[in-house]
Coordinates of C-alpha atoms in Angstrom, one line a residue:
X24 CA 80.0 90.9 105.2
X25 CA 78.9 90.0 108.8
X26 CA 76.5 87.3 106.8
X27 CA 77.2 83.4 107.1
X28 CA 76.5 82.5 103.8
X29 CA 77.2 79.1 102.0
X30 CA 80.8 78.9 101.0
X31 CA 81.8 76.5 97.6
X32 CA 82.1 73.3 99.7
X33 CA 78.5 73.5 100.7
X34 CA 79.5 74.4 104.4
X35 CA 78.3 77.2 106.6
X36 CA 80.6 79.4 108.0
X37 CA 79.2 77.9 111.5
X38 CA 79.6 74.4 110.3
X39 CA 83.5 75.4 109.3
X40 CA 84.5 76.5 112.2
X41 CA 82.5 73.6 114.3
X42 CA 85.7 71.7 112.6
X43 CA 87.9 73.3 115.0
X44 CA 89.2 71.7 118.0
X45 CA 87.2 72.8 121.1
X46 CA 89.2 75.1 123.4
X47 CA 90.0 72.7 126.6
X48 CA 89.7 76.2 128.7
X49 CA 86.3 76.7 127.7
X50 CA 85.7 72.6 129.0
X51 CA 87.0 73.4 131.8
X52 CA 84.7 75.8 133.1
X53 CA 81.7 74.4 131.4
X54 CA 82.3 71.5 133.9
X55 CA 83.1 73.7 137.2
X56 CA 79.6 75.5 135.8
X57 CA 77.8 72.2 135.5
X58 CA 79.2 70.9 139.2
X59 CA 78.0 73.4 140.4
X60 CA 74.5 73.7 139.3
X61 CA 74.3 69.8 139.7
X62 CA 74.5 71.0 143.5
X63 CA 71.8 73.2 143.6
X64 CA 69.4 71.7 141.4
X65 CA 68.3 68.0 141.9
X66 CA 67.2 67.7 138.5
X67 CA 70.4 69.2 136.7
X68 CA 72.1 65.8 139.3
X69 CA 69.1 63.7 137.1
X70 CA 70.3 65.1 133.8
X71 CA 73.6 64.7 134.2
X72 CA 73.4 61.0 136.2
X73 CA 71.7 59.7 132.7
X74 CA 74.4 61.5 130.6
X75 CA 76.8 59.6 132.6
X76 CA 74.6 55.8 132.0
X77 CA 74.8 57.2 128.6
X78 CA 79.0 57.3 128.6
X79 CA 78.8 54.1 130.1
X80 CA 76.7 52.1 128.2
X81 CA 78.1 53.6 124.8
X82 CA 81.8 52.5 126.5
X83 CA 81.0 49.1 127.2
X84 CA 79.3 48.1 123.8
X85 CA 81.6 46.1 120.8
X86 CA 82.5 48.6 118.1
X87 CA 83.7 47.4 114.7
X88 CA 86.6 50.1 113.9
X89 CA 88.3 52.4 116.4
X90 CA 86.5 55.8 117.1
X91 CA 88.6 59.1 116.8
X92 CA 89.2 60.5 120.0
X93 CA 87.5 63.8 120.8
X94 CA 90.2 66.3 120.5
X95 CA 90.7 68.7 123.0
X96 CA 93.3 71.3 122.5
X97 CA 94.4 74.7 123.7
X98 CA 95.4 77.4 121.6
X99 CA 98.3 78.8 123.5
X100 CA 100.0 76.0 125.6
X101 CA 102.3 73.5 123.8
X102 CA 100.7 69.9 123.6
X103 CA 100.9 67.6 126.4
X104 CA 103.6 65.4 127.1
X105 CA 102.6 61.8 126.9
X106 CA 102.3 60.7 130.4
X107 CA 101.4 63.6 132.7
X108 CA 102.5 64.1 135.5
X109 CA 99.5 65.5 137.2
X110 CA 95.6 64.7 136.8
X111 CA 92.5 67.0 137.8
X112 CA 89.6 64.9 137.8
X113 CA 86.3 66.1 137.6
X114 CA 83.0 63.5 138.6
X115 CA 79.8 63.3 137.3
X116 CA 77.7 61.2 139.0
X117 CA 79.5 57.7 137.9
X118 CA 81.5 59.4 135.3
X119 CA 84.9 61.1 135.8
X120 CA 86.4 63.2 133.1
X121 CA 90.2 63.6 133.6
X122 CA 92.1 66.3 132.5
X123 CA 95.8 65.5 132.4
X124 CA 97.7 69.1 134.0
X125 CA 101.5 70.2 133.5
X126 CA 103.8 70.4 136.5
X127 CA 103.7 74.4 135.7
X128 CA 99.6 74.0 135.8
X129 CA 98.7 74.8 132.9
X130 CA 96.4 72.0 131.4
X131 CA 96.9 69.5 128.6
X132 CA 95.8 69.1 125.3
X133 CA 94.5 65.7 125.5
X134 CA 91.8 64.2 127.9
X135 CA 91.0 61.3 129.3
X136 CA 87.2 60.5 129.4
X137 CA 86.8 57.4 132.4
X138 CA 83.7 55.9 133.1
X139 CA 82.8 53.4 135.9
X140 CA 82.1 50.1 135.2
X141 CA 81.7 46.3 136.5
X142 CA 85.4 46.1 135.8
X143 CA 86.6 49.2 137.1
X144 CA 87.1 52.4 135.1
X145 CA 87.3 52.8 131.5
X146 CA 89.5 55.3 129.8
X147 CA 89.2 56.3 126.3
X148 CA 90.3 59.6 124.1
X149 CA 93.6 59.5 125.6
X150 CA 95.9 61.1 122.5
X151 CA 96.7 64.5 121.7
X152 CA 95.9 65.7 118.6
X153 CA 97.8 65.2 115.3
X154 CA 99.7 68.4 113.8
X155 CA 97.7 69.0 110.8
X156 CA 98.2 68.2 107.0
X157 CA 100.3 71.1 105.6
X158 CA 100.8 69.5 102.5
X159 CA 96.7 69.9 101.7
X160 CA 97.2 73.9 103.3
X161 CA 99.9 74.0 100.0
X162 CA 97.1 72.7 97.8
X163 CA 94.5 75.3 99.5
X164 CA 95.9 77.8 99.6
X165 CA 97.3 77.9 96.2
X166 CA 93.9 77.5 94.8
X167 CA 93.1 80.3 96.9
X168 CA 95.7 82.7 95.1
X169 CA 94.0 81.7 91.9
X170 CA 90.5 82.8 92.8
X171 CA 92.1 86.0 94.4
X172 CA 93.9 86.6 90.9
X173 CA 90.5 85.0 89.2
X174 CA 88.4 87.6 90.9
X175 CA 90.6 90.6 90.1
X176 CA 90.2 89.4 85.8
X177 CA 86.5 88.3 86.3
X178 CA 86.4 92.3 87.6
X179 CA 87.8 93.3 84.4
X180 CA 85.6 91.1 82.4
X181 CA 82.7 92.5 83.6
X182 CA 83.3 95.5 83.2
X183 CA 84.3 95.0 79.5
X184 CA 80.6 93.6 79.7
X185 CA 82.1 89.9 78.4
X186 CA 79.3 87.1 77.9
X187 CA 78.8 85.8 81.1
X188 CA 78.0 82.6 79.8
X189 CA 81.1 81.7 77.5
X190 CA 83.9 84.6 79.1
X191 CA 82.8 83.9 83.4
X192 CA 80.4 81.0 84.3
X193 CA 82.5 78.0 82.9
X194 CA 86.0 79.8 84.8
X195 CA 83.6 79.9 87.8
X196 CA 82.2 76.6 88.2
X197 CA 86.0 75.1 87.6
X198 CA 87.3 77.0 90.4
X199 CA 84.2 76.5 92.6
X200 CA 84.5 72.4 91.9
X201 CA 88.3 72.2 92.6
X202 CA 87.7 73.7 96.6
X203 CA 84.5 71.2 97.4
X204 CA 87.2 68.7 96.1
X205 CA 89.7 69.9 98.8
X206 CA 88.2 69.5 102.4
X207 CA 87.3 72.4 104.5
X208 CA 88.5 75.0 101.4
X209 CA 86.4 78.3 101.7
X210 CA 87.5 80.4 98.8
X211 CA 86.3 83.9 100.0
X212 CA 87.4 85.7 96.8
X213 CA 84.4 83.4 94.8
X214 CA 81.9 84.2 97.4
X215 CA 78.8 86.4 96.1
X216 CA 78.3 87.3 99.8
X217 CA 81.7 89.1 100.1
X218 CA 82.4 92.7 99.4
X219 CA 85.9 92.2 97.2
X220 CA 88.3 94.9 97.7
X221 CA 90.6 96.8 95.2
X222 CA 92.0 95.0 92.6
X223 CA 95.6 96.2 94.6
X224 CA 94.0 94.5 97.9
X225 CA 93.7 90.9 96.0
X226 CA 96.7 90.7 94.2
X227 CA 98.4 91.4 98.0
X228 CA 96.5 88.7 99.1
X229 CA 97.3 86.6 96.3
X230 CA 101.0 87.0 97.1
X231 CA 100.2 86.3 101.0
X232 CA 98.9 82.9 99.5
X233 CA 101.6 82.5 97.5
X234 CA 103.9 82.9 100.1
X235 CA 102.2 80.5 102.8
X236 CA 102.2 78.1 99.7
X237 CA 105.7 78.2 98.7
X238 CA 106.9 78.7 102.5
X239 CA 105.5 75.7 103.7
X240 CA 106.8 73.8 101.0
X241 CA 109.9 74.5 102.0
X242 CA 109.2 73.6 105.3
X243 CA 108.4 70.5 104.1
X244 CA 111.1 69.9 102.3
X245 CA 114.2 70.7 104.8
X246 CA 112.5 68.5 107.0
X247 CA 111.7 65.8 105.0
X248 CA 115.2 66.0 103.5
X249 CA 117.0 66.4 107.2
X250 CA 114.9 66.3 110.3
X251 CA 118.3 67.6 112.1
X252 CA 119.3 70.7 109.3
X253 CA 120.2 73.5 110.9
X254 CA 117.7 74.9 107.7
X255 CA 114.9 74.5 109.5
X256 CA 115.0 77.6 111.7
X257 CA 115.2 79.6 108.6
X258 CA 112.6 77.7 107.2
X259 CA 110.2 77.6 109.8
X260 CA 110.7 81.4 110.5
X261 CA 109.1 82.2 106.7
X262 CA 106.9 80.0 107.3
X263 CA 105.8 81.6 110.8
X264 CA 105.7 85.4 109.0
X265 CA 103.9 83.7 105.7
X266 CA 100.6 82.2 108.2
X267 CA 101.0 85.5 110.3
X268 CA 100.6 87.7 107.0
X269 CA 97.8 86.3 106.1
X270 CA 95.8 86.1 109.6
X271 CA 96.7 90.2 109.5
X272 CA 95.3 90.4 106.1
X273 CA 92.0 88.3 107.3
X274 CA 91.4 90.9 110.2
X275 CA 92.2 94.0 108.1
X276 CA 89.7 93.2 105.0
X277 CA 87.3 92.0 108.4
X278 CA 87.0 88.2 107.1
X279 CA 86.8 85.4 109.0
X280 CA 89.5 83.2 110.4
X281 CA 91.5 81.5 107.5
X282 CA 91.6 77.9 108.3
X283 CA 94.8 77.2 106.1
X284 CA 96.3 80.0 108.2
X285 CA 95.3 78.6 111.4
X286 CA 96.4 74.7 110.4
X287 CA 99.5 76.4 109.3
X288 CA 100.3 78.1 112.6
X289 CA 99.2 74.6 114.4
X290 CA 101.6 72.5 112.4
X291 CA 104.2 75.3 112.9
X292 CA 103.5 75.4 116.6
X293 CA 103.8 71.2 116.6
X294 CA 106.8 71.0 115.1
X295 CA 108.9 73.9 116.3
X296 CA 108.4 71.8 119.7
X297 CA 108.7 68.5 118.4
X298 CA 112.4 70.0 116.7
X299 CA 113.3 72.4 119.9
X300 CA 113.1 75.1 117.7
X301 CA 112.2 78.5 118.6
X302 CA 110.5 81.2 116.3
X303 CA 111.1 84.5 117.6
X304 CA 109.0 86.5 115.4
X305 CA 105.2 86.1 114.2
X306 CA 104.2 83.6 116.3
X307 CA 101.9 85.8 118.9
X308 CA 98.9 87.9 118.4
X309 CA 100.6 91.2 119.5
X310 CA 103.6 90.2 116.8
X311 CA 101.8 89.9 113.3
X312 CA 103.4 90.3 110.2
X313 CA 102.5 93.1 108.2
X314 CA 101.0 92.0 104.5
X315 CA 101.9 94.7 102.4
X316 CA 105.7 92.9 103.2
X317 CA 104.3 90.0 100.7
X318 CA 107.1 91.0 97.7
X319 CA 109.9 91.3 100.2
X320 CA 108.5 87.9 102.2
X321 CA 108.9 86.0 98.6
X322 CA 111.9 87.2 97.8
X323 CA 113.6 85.8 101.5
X324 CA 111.6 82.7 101.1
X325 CA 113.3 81.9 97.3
X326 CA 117.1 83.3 98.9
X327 CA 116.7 81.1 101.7
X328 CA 115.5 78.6 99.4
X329 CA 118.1 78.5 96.7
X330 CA 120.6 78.6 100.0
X331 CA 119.4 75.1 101.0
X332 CA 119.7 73.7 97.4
X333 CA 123.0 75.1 97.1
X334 CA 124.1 73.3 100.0
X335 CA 122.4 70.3 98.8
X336 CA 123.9 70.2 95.4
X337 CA 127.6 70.5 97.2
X338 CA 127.2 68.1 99.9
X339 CA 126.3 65.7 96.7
X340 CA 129.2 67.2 95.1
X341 CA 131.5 66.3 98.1
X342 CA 130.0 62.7 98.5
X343 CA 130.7 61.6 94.8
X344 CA 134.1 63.4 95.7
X345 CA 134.5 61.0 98.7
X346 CA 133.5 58.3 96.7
X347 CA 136.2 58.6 93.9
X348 CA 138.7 59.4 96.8
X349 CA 138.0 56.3 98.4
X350 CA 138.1 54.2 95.2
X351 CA 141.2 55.1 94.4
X352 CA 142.9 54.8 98.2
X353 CA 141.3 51.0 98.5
X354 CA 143.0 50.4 95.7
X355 CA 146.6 51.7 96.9
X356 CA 146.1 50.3 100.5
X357 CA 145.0 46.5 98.4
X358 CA 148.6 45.7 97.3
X359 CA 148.0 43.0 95.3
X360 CA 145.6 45.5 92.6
X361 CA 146.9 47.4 89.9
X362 CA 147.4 50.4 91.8
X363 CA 149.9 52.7 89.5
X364 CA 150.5 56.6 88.8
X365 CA 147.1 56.8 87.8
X366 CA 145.2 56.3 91.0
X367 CA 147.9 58.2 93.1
X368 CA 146.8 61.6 90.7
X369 CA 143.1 61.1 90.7
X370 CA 143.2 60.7 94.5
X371 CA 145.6 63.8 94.6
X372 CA 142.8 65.8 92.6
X373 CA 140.0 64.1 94.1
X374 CA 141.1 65.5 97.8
X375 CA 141.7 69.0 96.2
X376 CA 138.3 69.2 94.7
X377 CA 137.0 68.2 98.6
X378 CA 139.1 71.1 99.9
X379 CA 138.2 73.8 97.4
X380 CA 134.0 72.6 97.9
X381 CA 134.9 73.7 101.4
X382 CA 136.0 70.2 103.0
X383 CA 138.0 71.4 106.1
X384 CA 141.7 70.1 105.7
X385 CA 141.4 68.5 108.9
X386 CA 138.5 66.2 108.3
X387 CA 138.6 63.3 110.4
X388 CA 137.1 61.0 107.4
X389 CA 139.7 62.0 104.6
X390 CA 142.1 61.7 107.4
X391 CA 141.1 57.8 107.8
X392 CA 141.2 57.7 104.0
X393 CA 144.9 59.0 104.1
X394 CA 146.1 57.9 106.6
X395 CA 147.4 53.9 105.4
X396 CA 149.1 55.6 102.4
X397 CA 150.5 58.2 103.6
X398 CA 154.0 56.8 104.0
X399 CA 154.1 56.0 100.2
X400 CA 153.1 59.0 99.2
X401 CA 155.0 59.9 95.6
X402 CA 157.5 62.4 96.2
X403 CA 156.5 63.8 92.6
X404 CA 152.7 64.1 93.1
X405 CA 152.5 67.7 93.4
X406 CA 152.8 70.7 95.3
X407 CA 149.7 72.2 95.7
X408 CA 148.6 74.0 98.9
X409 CA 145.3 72.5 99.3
X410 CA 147.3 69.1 99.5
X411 CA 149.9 70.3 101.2
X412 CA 147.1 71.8 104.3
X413 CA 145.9 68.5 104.6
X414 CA 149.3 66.7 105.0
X415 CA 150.1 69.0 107.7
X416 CA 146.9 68.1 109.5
X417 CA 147.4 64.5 109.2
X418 CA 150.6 65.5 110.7
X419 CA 149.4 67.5 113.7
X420 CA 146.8 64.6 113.8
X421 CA 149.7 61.7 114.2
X422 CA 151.9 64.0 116.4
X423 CA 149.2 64.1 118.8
X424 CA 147.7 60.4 119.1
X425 CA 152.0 59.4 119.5
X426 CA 151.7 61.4 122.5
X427 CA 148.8 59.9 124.1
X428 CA 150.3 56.4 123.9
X429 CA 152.7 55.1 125.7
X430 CA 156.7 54.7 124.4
X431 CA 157.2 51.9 121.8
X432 CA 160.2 49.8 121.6
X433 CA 163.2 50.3 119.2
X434 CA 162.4 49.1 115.7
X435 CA 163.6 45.4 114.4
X436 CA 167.0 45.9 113.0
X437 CA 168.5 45.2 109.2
X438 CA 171.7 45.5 107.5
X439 CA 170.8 48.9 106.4
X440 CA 170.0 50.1 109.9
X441 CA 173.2 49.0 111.5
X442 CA 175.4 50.0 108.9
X443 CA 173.7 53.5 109.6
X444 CA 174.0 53.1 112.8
X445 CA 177.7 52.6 112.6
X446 CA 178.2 55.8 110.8
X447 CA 176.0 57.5 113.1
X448 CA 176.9 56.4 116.7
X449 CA 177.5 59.2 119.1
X450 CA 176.3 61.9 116.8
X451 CA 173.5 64.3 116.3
X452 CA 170.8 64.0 113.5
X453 CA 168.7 67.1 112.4
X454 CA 165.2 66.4 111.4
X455 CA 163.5 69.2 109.4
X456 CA 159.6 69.0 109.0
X457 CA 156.2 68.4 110.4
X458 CA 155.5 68.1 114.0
X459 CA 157.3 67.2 116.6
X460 CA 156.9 63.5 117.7
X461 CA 158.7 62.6 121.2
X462 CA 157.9 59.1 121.1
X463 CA 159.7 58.6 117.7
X464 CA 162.3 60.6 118.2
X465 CA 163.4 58.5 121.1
X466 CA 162.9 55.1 118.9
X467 CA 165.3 56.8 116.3
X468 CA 167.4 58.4 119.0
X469 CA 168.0 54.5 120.6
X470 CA 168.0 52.7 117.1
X471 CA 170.8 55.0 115.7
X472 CA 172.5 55.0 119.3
X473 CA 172.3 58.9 118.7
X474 CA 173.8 61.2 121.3
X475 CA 171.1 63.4 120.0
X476 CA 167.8 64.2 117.9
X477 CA 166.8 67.7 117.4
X478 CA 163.5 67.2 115.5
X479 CA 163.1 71.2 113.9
X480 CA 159.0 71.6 113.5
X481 CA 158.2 73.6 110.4
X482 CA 155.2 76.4 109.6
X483 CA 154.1 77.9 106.9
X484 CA 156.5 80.5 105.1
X485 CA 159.5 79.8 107.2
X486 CA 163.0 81.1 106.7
X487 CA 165.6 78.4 106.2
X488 CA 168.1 81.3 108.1
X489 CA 166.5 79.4 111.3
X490 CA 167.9 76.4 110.4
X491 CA 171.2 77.3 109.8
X492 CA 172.4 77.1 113.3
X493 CA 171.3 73.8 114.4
X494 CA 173.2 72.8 110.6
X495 CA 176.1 74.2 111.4
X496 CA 177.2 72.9 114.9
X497 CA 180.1 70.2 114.7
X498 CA 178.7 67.5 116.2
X499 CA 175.8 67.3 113.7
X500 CA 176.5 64.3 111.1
X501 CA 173.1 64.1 109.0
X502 CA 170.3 66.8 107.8
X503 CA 166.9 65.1 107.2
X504 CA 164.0 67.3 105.6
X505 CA 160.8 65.1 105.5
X506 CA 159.6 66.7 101.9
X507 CA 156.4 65.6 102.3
X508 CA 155.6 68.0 105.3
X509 CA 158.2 70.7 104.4
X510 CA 157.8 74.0 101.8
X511 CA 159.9 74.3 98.7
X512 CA 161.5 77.0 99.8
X513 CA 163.3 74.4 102.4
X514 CA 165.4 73.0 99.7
X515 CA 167.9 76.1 100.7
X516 CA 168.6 73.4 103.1
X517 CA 170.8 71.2 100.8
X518 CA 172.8 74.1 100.1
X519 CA 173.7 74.5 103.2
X520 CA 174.7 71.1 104.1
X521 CA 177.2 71.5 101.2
X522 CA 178.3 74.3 102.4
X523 CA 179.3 72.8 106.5
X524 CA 179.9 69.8 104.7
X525 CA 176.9 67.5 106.3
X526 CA 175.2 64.6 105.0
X527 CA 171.7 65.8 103.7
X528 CA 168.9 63.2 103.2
X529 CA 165.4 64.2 101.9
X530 CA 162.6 62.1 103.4
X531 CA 160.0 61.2 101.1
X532 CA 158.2 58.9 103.2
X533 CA 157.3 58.6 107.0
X534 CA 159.9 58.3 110.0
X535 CA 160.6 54.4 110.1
X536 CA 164.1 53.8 111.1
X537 CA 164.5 51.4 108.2
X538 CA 163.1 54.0 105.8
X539 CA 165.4 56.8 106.9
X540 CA 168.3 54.6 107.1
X541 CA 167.4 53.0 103.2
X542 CA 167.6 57.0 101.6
X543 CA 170.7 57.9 103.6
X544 CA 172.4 54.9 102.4
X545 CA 171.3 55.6 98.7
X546 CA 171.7 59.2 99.2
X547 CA 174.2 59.8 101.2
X548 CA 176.4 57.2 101.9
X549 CA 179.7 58.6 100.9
X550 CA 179.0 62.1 102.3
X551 CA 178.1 60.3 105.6
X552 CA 181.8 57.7 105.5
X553 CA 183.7 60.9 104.9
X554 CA 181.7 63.0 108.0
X555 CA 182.9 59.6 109.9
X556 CA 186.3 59.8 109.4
X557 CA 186.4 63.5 110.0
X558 CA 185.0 63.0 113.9
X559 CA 187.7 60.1 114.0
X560 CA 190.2 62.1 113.2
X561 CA 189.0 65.2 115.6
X562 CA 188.5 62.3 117.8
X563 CA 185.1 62.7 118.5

């Protein structure tokens, strides 16, 4: 096992890890070491003066496609921000490498190589490096899982003694030609080199695949789906155990570094910055997830999972939702369409449905919907609670915009209004329902020439005994209930306006002074003349 044999890509294990990005620490005191021997030694000062012609020269000559910049990145810091703030320079001879440093010190992931020239210095290799491509460490990794499972029934096989030719070899070479397909893919479980453990040990490590597999798919997903979900902190904690599960399982069966597990953890690292994220758990060496976790791991990764989905599937839900709400509302707020009893129901329903997928009653964007129909809303359209919260919050809602604006004037008059405000001069009016609204209350109180109006705001599962008081005092000529903001149970009301002999109006519609003064006059004219003549003759 300590062996560096040929993996199925044709690589060394030397030549896989020479992929890695070199360790900017270890640059760092390569140079100081080089510096300092360049001191000493006249010919290490010769060496390293035709290095640095060599930097030049290469610099300064036409190339026909951009080079990739030399990568130079640290395992532990975050990577560099892209201007830093800071710069330690180290010369050699002509040349200067820069290495770009943090305000806390610690040094960047990129550097800048400079080189003098006729025009001045040169800079190239200035950007950090690239997360890497998690979407290929799905594809790895999965095949990975297969050879692991592969090598458990090739096992079997052989001990079954099976034809090697017809039962193993063809199974073998399809495997081995899918990972020299996929770049830098060492499939350890295929490897004639490796001592395989039990039969228990691979399918665990299978599962460990499996997991990083299906983990970073999700990742993926949430992501790609909604950069800003609050998902991804789930998401990118299963993927942080997944990657950490499998570097634990490396080190325990005494195999070399997993390079889908360490691309994982870079991406993970990348991103959870890039997203101001943070991991708490498996993200540090002295913090590894434990392997034998793997059936537990999958079973969080596919709850948190179908979570997301969920949610996806009703936030569609609620947008086709919106969509037939909105339909319908254009078409009641366009008076000149064929907006009948039809679209009034199928809008009622509509903002249900929205409610019950967990819309909250007070949404600002059904409350814009609403908001130009609300005052001819049918009196007949239904009575049902989820309705009923979100008329209340509309309600609350225009209560507290009237008070933030300044008094309006008294509404234009009609023939309807002053013939109510004939009846009504002097007297007080009751209003039953909803919220409070000071500013209307003084428009009605002026438009009516009221000596008072007592505007009675409602809750939820009142007792119309509370009412009776404010009914029953003498001055009192009209009971308003505004229906649409008011409980069933208020319809006590009417009886007691019968009762202390008071004109009793139910408002259907909004607060207008026209409005109010049209269904007293159709529904309580009489009641209102005979209230008139009463005061007259108690002369009041």
């Amino acid at each position: 096992m300590n062996a560096q044999p040929e993996t199925p890509t044709g690589q060394t294990g030397a030549q896989e890890a020479g992929t890695h990005a070199f360790n900017g620490e270890a640059l760092s005191h390569l140079l100081s070491a080089l510096i300092a021997a360049a001191r000493r030694d006249p010919s290490v000062r010769d060496a390293l003066r035709q290095a640095a012609q060599w930097l030049l020269e290469v610099s300064q000559e036409p190339v026909q496609s951009a080079a990739p910049a030399a990568e130079l990145t640290t395992r532990i810091p975050p990577p560099a921000p892209a201007e830093p703030q800071v710069q330690m320079p180290l010369r050699i001879g002509d040349a200067q490498i820069v290495i770009p440093v943090r305000d806390d010190g610690s040094r960047s992931s990129a550097a800048v190589v400079a080189a003098a020239g006729p025009s001045g210095p040169r800079a190239v290799a200035v950007a950090p490096p690239s997360a890497p491509d998690l979407a290929l460490v799905k594809r790895r990794v999965a095949l990975k899982a297969e050879c692991c499972r592969w090598a458990i029934e090739r096992r079997r096989r052989r001990a079954e003694q099976a034809d090697f030719e017809t039962s193993i070899k063809p199974r073998d070479h399809e495997l081995v030609a899918t990972a020299k397909s996929l770049p830098n893919c060492y499939v350890w479980p295929l490897d004639p080199y490796v001592s395989l453990p039990s039969d228990e040990v691979l399918e665990r490590a299978a599962q460990c695949y499996e997991n990083l597999q299906w983990a970073a798919d999700f990742a993926l997903a949430v992501r790609g789906a909604d950069p800003e979900s609050d998902m991804l902190a789930p998401a990118y904690l299963r993927l942080a155990e997944a990657q950490s599960a499998v570097r634990s399982l490396m080190l325990q069966l005494e195999l070399r570094e997993d390079a889908d597990q360490y691309d994982a953890f870079q991406w993970l690292k990348r991103h959870t910055e890039l997203d101001q994220i943070y991991v708490e758990r498996y993200m540090k060496r002295n913090d590894p997830a434990d392997p034998a976790r793997a059936g537990a791991l999958a079973d969080a990764i596919e709850q948190t999972r179908a979570a997301w989905e969920a949610r996806r599937q009703s936030e569609a839900a609620k947008a086709r939702l919106f969509n037939r709400a909105r339909y319908h509302a254009r078409r009641l707020v366009d008076r000149d369409a064929v907006a009948d009893r039809g679209d009034w129901q199928r809008l009622y329903e509509a903002v249900i449905e929205l409610v019950d997928s967990g819309l909250p009653p007070s949404n600002a964007e059904l409350r814009e919907l609403l908001l130009p129909i609300v005052d001819r809303l049918p009196e007949d359209l239904g009575d049902d609670a989820r309705f009923h919260l979100v008329l209340r919050e509309l309600d609350r809602y225009l209560a507290s915009r009237e008070r933030e604006r300044p008094p309006t004037a008294p509404e234009p008059q009609d023939e309807n209004v002053q013939r109510v405000r004939e009846l009504l001069r002097g007297t007080t009016v009751v209003l039953i329902g909803g919220e409070r609204r000071d500013d209307t209350a003084e428009r009605l109180r002026r438009t009516f020439e009221l000596d008072e109006l007592r505007w009675i705001s409602t809750r939820e599962h009142q007792s119309t005994a509370e009412f009776e008081p404010a009914i029953a005092r003498p001055e009192v000529a009209l009971v308003l209930l505004a229906i649409r903001w008011a409980s069933h149970s208020f319809e006590d009301v009417a009886d007691m306006c019968a009762r202390y002999e008071k004109a009793f109006v139910r408002l259907p519609g909004g607060y207008g002074a026209r409005q109010i003064a049209h269904q007293a006059l159709q529904q309580a004219s009489g009641v209102l003349a005979a209230g008139r003549s009463r005061m007259a003759v108690r002369g009041q």
